Amino acid sequence: MKGPLFYSKILLFGEYGIIRDSKGLSIPYNCYNGALKSDGAQTAEAVQSNANLAKFATYLQQLQVDQPHLVQFDITALNADIAQGLYFDSSIPQGYGVGSSGALVAAIYHKYAFDKITVLENLTREKLLTLKTIFGQMESFFHGKSSGLDPLNSYLSIPILIHSKDNLEATGIPSQSTSGKGAVFLLDSGIVGETAPMVTLFMENLKDQGFRKMLKNKFVKYTDACVDNFLGGDLKSLFTNTKKLSQVVLQNFKPMIPEQFHGLWQKGLDTNDYYLKLCGSGGGGYILGFTEDLEKAKLALKDYKLEVVYQF
């Protein structure tokens, strides 16, 4: 048995900002995916995943007791499948900010939730919010606190525009130009990031009035502008605002950027060959890059592994 594939995601804009009601734009990233399997595999990964699923099932059982009106699962079937060796077979790197736990949550909801909202029905704002709430509660098992956005993206496999915490919609994004010089890319930091400590640090910083002011007047402002520019296809403004956003992140989110990348981050701002920003919560994993000239960026970053996500 093999379940349907659930893809990784990339939050192009909005990391941390969406906690403070900035806009956000999340897109599916089809290079990585995962699926539930029960084929009797006994690899270390399958055994580990199976053990994690058993803990997750216990958590979900408690969740439906605590919030009976939110979601109900076929726990009996889930436990029976886990006993038979069910595991999540995934190519999505963990701790890289591309939604590894999100894809797992989406897969479990798809297979075991009762009365589930499906991709085929008319996805009203209410339904999207309900799904996001359910997924947020489910994914909290992995991160301590989750917006529910990663599983939502993985489950629906369509770009999602976040206006604020309680306002989101499925959206279209400008079509790619494979011959375009401009690009969004992933840069592999080679370090696994931990989401929970980074989010805790951010929440601590929010206690500081100066930090809150910077978020509102700079971080959220430029994030919102980048989302509007990207969706509107205004590339000139997009790169202007991405540069400003990259500067703000380097100045105010240093702990979220692995130390050995501080210089590289600054170099991009100095040369305009590329601009870097956080992908997910940071602390490692992927770093997101934007460039007006992909060849220039590749040359400047020749010592690093780049993966092109989107071309303009």
Coordinates of C-alpha atoms in Angstrom, one line a residue:
M1 CA 0.0 0.0 0.0
K2 CA 1.2 3.5 -0.8
G3 CA -0.8 6.7 -0.1
P4 CA -0.9 9.7 -2.4
L5 CA 2.1 12.0 -2.5
F6 CA 2.2 15.2 -0.5
Y7 CA 4.7 17.9 -1.5
S8 CA 7.1 20.1 0.3
K9 CA 6.4 23.9 0.4
I10 CA 8.3 27.1 0.4
L11 CA 7.1 30.2 2.2
L12 CA 8.4 32.8 -0.2
F13 CA 7.5 35.7 2.1
G14 CA 6.1 36.0 5.6
E15 CA 8.3 33.9 7.8
Y16 CA 7.9 35.3 11.4
G17 CA 5.9 38.2 10.0
I18 CA 2.7 36.1 9.7
I19 CA 2.8 35.6 13.5
R20 CA 2.4 39.4 13.6
D21 CA -0.2 39.6 10.8
S22 CA 2.0 40.4 7.9
K23 CA 1.1 39.1 4.5
G24 CA 2.6 35.8 3.3
L25 CA 2.9 33.8 0.2
S26 CA 3.4 30.0 0.3
I27 CA 3.9 27.8 -2.8
P28 CA 4.2 24.0 -3.2
Y29 CA 7.7 22.8 -4.1
N30 CA 7.4 19.6 -6.1
C31 CA 11.0 18.5 -5.9
Y32 CA 10.4 16.8 -2.5
N33 CA 7.5 14.7 -1.4
G34 CA 6.3 12.1 1.0
A35 CA 3.7 9.3 1.2
L36 CA 2.4 6.9 3.8
K37 CA 3.5 3.3 3.2
S38 CA 3.0 -0.1 4.7
D39 CA 5.2 -2.4 2.6
G40 CA 6.9 -4.1 5.5
A41 CA 10.1 -2.1 5.0
Q42 CA 12.5 -2.5 8.0
T43 CA 15.0 0.2 7.2
A44 CA 16.2 2.4 10.1
E45 CA 14.2 5.3 8.7
A46 CA 11.0 3.2 8.4
V47 CA 11.3 1.9 11.9
Q48 CA 12.0 5.4 13.3
S49 CA 9.1 6.9 11.4
N50 CA 6.8 4.1 12.6
A51 CA 7.7 4.8 16.2
N52 CA 7.1 8.5 15.7
L53 CA 3.7 7.8 14.1
A54 CA 2.8 5.8 17.2
K55 CA 3.5 8.8 19.4
F56 CA 1.7 11.1 17.0
A57 CA -1.4 8.8 17.1
T58 CA -1.5 9.1 20.9
Y59 CA -1.3 12.9 20.6
L60 CA -4.2 12.9 18.0
Q61 CA -6.3 10.7 20.2
Q62 CA -6.0 13.3 23.0
L63 CA -6.6 16.2 20.6
Q64 CA -10.0 14.8 19.6
V65 CA -10.9 14.4 23.2
D66 CA -9.8 18.0 24.1
Q67 CA -11.4 19.5 21.0
P68 CA -14.2 17.1 19.8
H69 CA -15.8 19.7 17.5
L70 CA -12.5 20.5 15.7
V71 CA -11.6 17.1 14.2
Q72 CA -12.2 13.3 14.7
F73 CA -9.9 10.6 13.4
D74 CA -10.3 6.9 12.7
I75 CA -7.8 6.2 15.5
T76 CA -8.6 2.4 15.5
A77 CA -7.6 2.2 11.8
L78 CA -4.5 4.4 12.4
N79 CA -3.3 2.3 15.3
A80 CA -3.9 -1.0 13.4
D81 CA -1.9 0.3 10.4
I82 CA 0.9 1.5 12.7
A83 CA 1.0 -2.0 14.3
Q84 CA 1.4 -3.4 10.7
G85 CA 4.4 -1.1 10.2
L86 CA 2.9 2.0 8.7
Y87 CA 5.6 4.7 8.1
F88 CA 6.0 8.0 6.2
D89 CA 8.4 7.6 3.3
S90 CA 9.7 11.1 2.6
S91 CA 12.4 12.7 0.4
I92 CA 11.7 16.1 2.2
P93 CA 14.8 17.1 4.2
Q94 CA 13.9 17.6 7.9
G95 CA 14.8 20.8 9.6
Y96 CA 15.3 22.6 6.3
G97 CA 12.2 24.9 6.3
V98 CA 10.5 23.2 3.5
G99 CA 7.7 21.5 5.4
S100 CA 8.6 17.9 6.3
S101 CA 6.2 17.7 9.2
G102 CA 3.6 19.5 7.2
A103 CA 3.5 16.9 4.5
L104 CA 3.1 14.1 7.1
V105 CA 0.3 16.0 8.8
A106 CA -1.5 16.4 5.5
A107 CA -1.1 12.7 4.7
I108 CA -2.5 11.6 8.1
Y109 CA -5.5 14.0 7.8
H110 CA -6.2 12.8 4.2
K111 CA -6.2 9.1 5.2
Y112 CA -7.7 9.1 8.7
A113 CA -9.8 12.2 9.4
F114 CA -13.6 11.8 9.4
D115 CA -15.8 14.4 7.5
K116 CA -12.7 15.9 6.0
I117 CA -12.6 19.0 3.8
T118 CA -11.3 18.0 0.3
V119 CA -9.5 19.8 -2.4
L120 CA -12.4 19.1 -4.8
E121 CA -15.0 21.2 -3.0
N122 CA -15.4 25.0 -3.2
L123 CA -12.7 26.2 -0.9
T124 CA -14.3 29.1 0.9
R125 CA -12.3 31.3 3.3
E126 CA -14.1 29.6 6.2
K127 CA -13.0 26.1 5.0
L128 CA -9.4 27.2 4.5
L129 CA -9.4 28.7 8.0
T130 CA -10.9 25.5 9.5
L131 CA -8.3 23.4 7.7
K132 CA -5.5 25.8 8.9
T133 CA -6.8 25.5 12.5
I134 CA -7.0 21.7 12.4
F135 CA -3.5 21.5 10.8
G136 CA -2.1 24.0 13.3
Q137 CA -3.3 21.8 16.2
M138 CA -2.0 18.6 14.6
E139 CA 1.4 20.1 13.7
S140 CA 1.9 21.5 17.2
F141 CA 3.0 18.0 18.1
F142 CA 6.2 18.6 16.2
H143 CA 6.9 22.3 16.8
G144 CA 5.2 23.3 20.0
K145 CA 3.3 26.0 18.1
S146 CA 2.3 25.9 14.5
S147 CA 0.4 28.2 12.1
G148 CA -0.9 25.2 10.2
L149 CA 0.2 26.8 7.0
D150 CA 2.7 24.1 5.9
P151 CA 0.3 21.2 6.1
L152 CA -2.4 23.4 4.4
N153 CA -0.1 24.0 1.5
S154 CA 1.0 20.4 1.3
Y155 CA -2.6 19.2 1.5
L156 CA -4.0 21.5 -1.2
S157 CA -0.9 21.7 -3.4
I158 CA -1.8 25.2 -4.5
P159 CA -0.2 28.6 -3.8
I160 CA -1.8 30.3 -0.7
L161 CA -1.9 34.0 -0.1
I162 CA -2.0 35.0 3.6
H163 CA -3.5 38.4 4.2
S164 CA -3.5 38.0 8.0
K165 CA -3.9 35.2 10.5
D166 CA -7.6 34.9 9.9
N167 CA -7.7 35.8 6.2
L168 CA -6.2 33.6 3.5
E169 CA -7.1 32.5 0.0
A170 CA -5.9 30.2 -2.7
T171 CA -4.2 32.2 -5.3
G172 CA -2.5 32.0 -8.7
I173 CA 1.1 33.1 -9.2
P174 CA 2.7 34.6 -12.3
S175 CA 3.7 31.8 -14.7
Q176 CA 7.4 31.0 -14.8
S177 CA 9.7 31.9 -17.6
T178 CA 12.3 29.1 -17.9
S179 CA 14.4 31.4 -20.1
G180 CA 14.2 34.3 -17.6
K181 CA 17.4 35.7 -16.0
G182 CA 15.8 36.3 -12.6
A183 CA 15.2 33.5 -10.2
V184 CA 14.3 32.4 -6.7
F185 CA 16.6 29.8 -5.4
L186 CA 17.4 27.7 -2.3
L187 CA 20.9 27.7 -0.8
D188 CA 21.8 24.7 1.3
S189 CA 23.4 25.8 4.6
G190 CA 24.4 22.2 5.3
I191 CA 23.1 22.6 8.8
V192 CA 19.9 21.1 10.2
G193 CA 17.7 23.9 11.8
E194 CA 15.5 23.4 14.8
T195 CA 12.2 25.3 14.5
A196 CA 11.1 25.4 18.2
P197 CA 14.1 27.2 19.7
M198 CA 14.0 29.8 16.9
V199 CA 10.3 30.5 17.4
T200 CA 10.9 30.8 21.2
L201 CA 13.7 33.3 20.6
F202 CA 11.4 35.3 18.3
M203 CA 8.7 35.3 21.0
E204 CA 11.2 36.5 23.5
N205 CA 12.3 39.3 21.2
L206 CA 8.7 40.4 20.9
K207 CA 8.8 41.5 24.5
D208 CA 11.1 44.3 23.4
Q209 CA 9.4 47.5 22.3
G210 CA 12.1 48.4 19.8
F211 CA 11.9 45.0 18.2
R212 CA 8.1 45.2 17.9
K213 CA 8.4 48.7 16.3
M214 CA 11.0 47.4 13.8
L215 CA 8.7 44.5 12.9
K216 CA 5.8 46.8 12.2
N217 CA 7.6 49.7 10.5
K218 CA 10.1 47.7 8.5
F219 CA 9.8 43.9 8.4
V220 CA 6.0 43.7 7.9
K221 CA 6.0 46.7 5.6
Y222 CA 8.6 45.2 3.2
T223 CA 7.2 41.7 3.4
D224 CA 3.7 43.0 2.4
A225 CA 5.3 45.0 -0.5
C226 CA 7.2 41.9 -1.7
V227 CA 4.1 39.8 -1.8
D228 CA 2.2 42.5 -3.7
N229 CA 5.1 43.0 -6.1
F230 CA 5.5 39.3 -6.8
L231 CA 1.8 38.6 -7.4
G232 CA 1.6 41.8 -9.5
G233 CA 4.7 40.8 -11.6
D234 CA 6.4 44.1 -10.7
L235 CA 9.9 42.7 -10.7
K236 CA 11.8 46.1 -10.4
S237 CA 9.9 46.9 -7.1
L238 CA 10.2 43.3 -6.0
F239 CA 14.0 43.3 -6.0
T240 CA 14.1 46.8 -4.4
N241 CA 11.9 45.6 -1.6
T242 CA 13.6 42.2 -1.2
K243 CA 16.9 44.0 -0.8
K244 CA 15.4 46.1 2.0
L245 CA 13.9 43.0 3.6
S246 CA 17.2 41.2 3.4
Q247 CA 19.0 44.1 5.2
V248 CA 16.4 44.2 7.9
V249 CA 16.7 40.5 8.5
L250 CA 20.5 40.7 8.7
Q251 CA 20.3 43.5 11.2
N252 CA 17.6 42.1 13.4
F253 CA 17.4 38.3 13.0
K254 CA 21.1 37.5 13.2
P255 CA 20.7 34.5 15.6
M256 CA 18.4 32.9 13.0
I257 CA 21.2 33.1 10.3
P258 CA 24.0 30.6 10.7
E259 CA 27.1 32.6 11.6
Q260 CA 29.2 31.5 8.7
F261 CA 26.6 33.0 6.3
H262 CA 26.6 36.5 7.8
G263 CA 29.4 37.6 5.4
L264 CA 27.8 36.0 2.4
W265 CA 24.5 37.7 3.2
Q266 CA 26.2 41.1 3.4
K267 CA 28.2 40.4 0.1
G268 CA 24.9 40.0 -1.7
L269 CA 23.7 43.3 -0.4
D270 CA 26.9 45.0 -1.4
T271 CA 27.2 43.6 -4.9
N272 CA 23.5 43.3 -5.8
D273 CA 24.3 39.9 -7.3
Y274 CA 21.7 38.2 -5.0
Y275 CA 19.7 38.9 -1.9
L276 CA 19.2 36.3 0.9
K277 CA 16.3 35.8 3.2
L278 CA 15.2 33.2 5.8
C279 CA 13.4 30.1 4.5
G280 CA 11.2 29.0 7.4
S281 CA 12.4 29.7 10.9
G282 CA 16.1 29.7 10.0
G283 CA 18.9 28.5 12.3
G284 CA 20.0 26.3 9.4
G285 CA 18.4 24.3 6.7
Y286 CA 17.8 26.2 3.4
I287 CA 18.3 30.0 2.9
L288 CA 16.1 31.6 0.3
G289 CA 17.8 33.7 -2.4
F290 CA 16.5 36.1 -5.0
T291 CA 18.5 37.3 -8.0
E292 CA 17.9 39.4 -11.1
D293 CA 20.7 37.5 -12.9
L294 CA 20.9 33.8 -12.1
E295 CA 24.3 33.3 -13.8
K296 CA 25.8 36.1 -11.7
A297 CA 24.4 34.6 -8.6
K298 CA 25.7 31.1 -9.5
L299 CA 29.2 32.5 -10.0
A300 CA 29.1 34.5 -6.8
L301 CA 27.9 31.4 -4.9
K302 CA 29.9 28.8 -6.8
D303 CA 31.0 27.1 -3.5
Y304 CA 27.4 26.4 -2.5
K305 CA 24.7 24.1 -3.7
L306 CA 21.8 26.1 -5.3
E307 CA 18.4 24.8 -6.3
V308 CA 16.3 27.0 -8.6
V309 CA 12.7 27.2 -7.3
Y310 CA 11.2 29.7 -9.7
Q311 CA 12.4 31.7 -12.7
F312 CA 11.2 35.1 -13.9

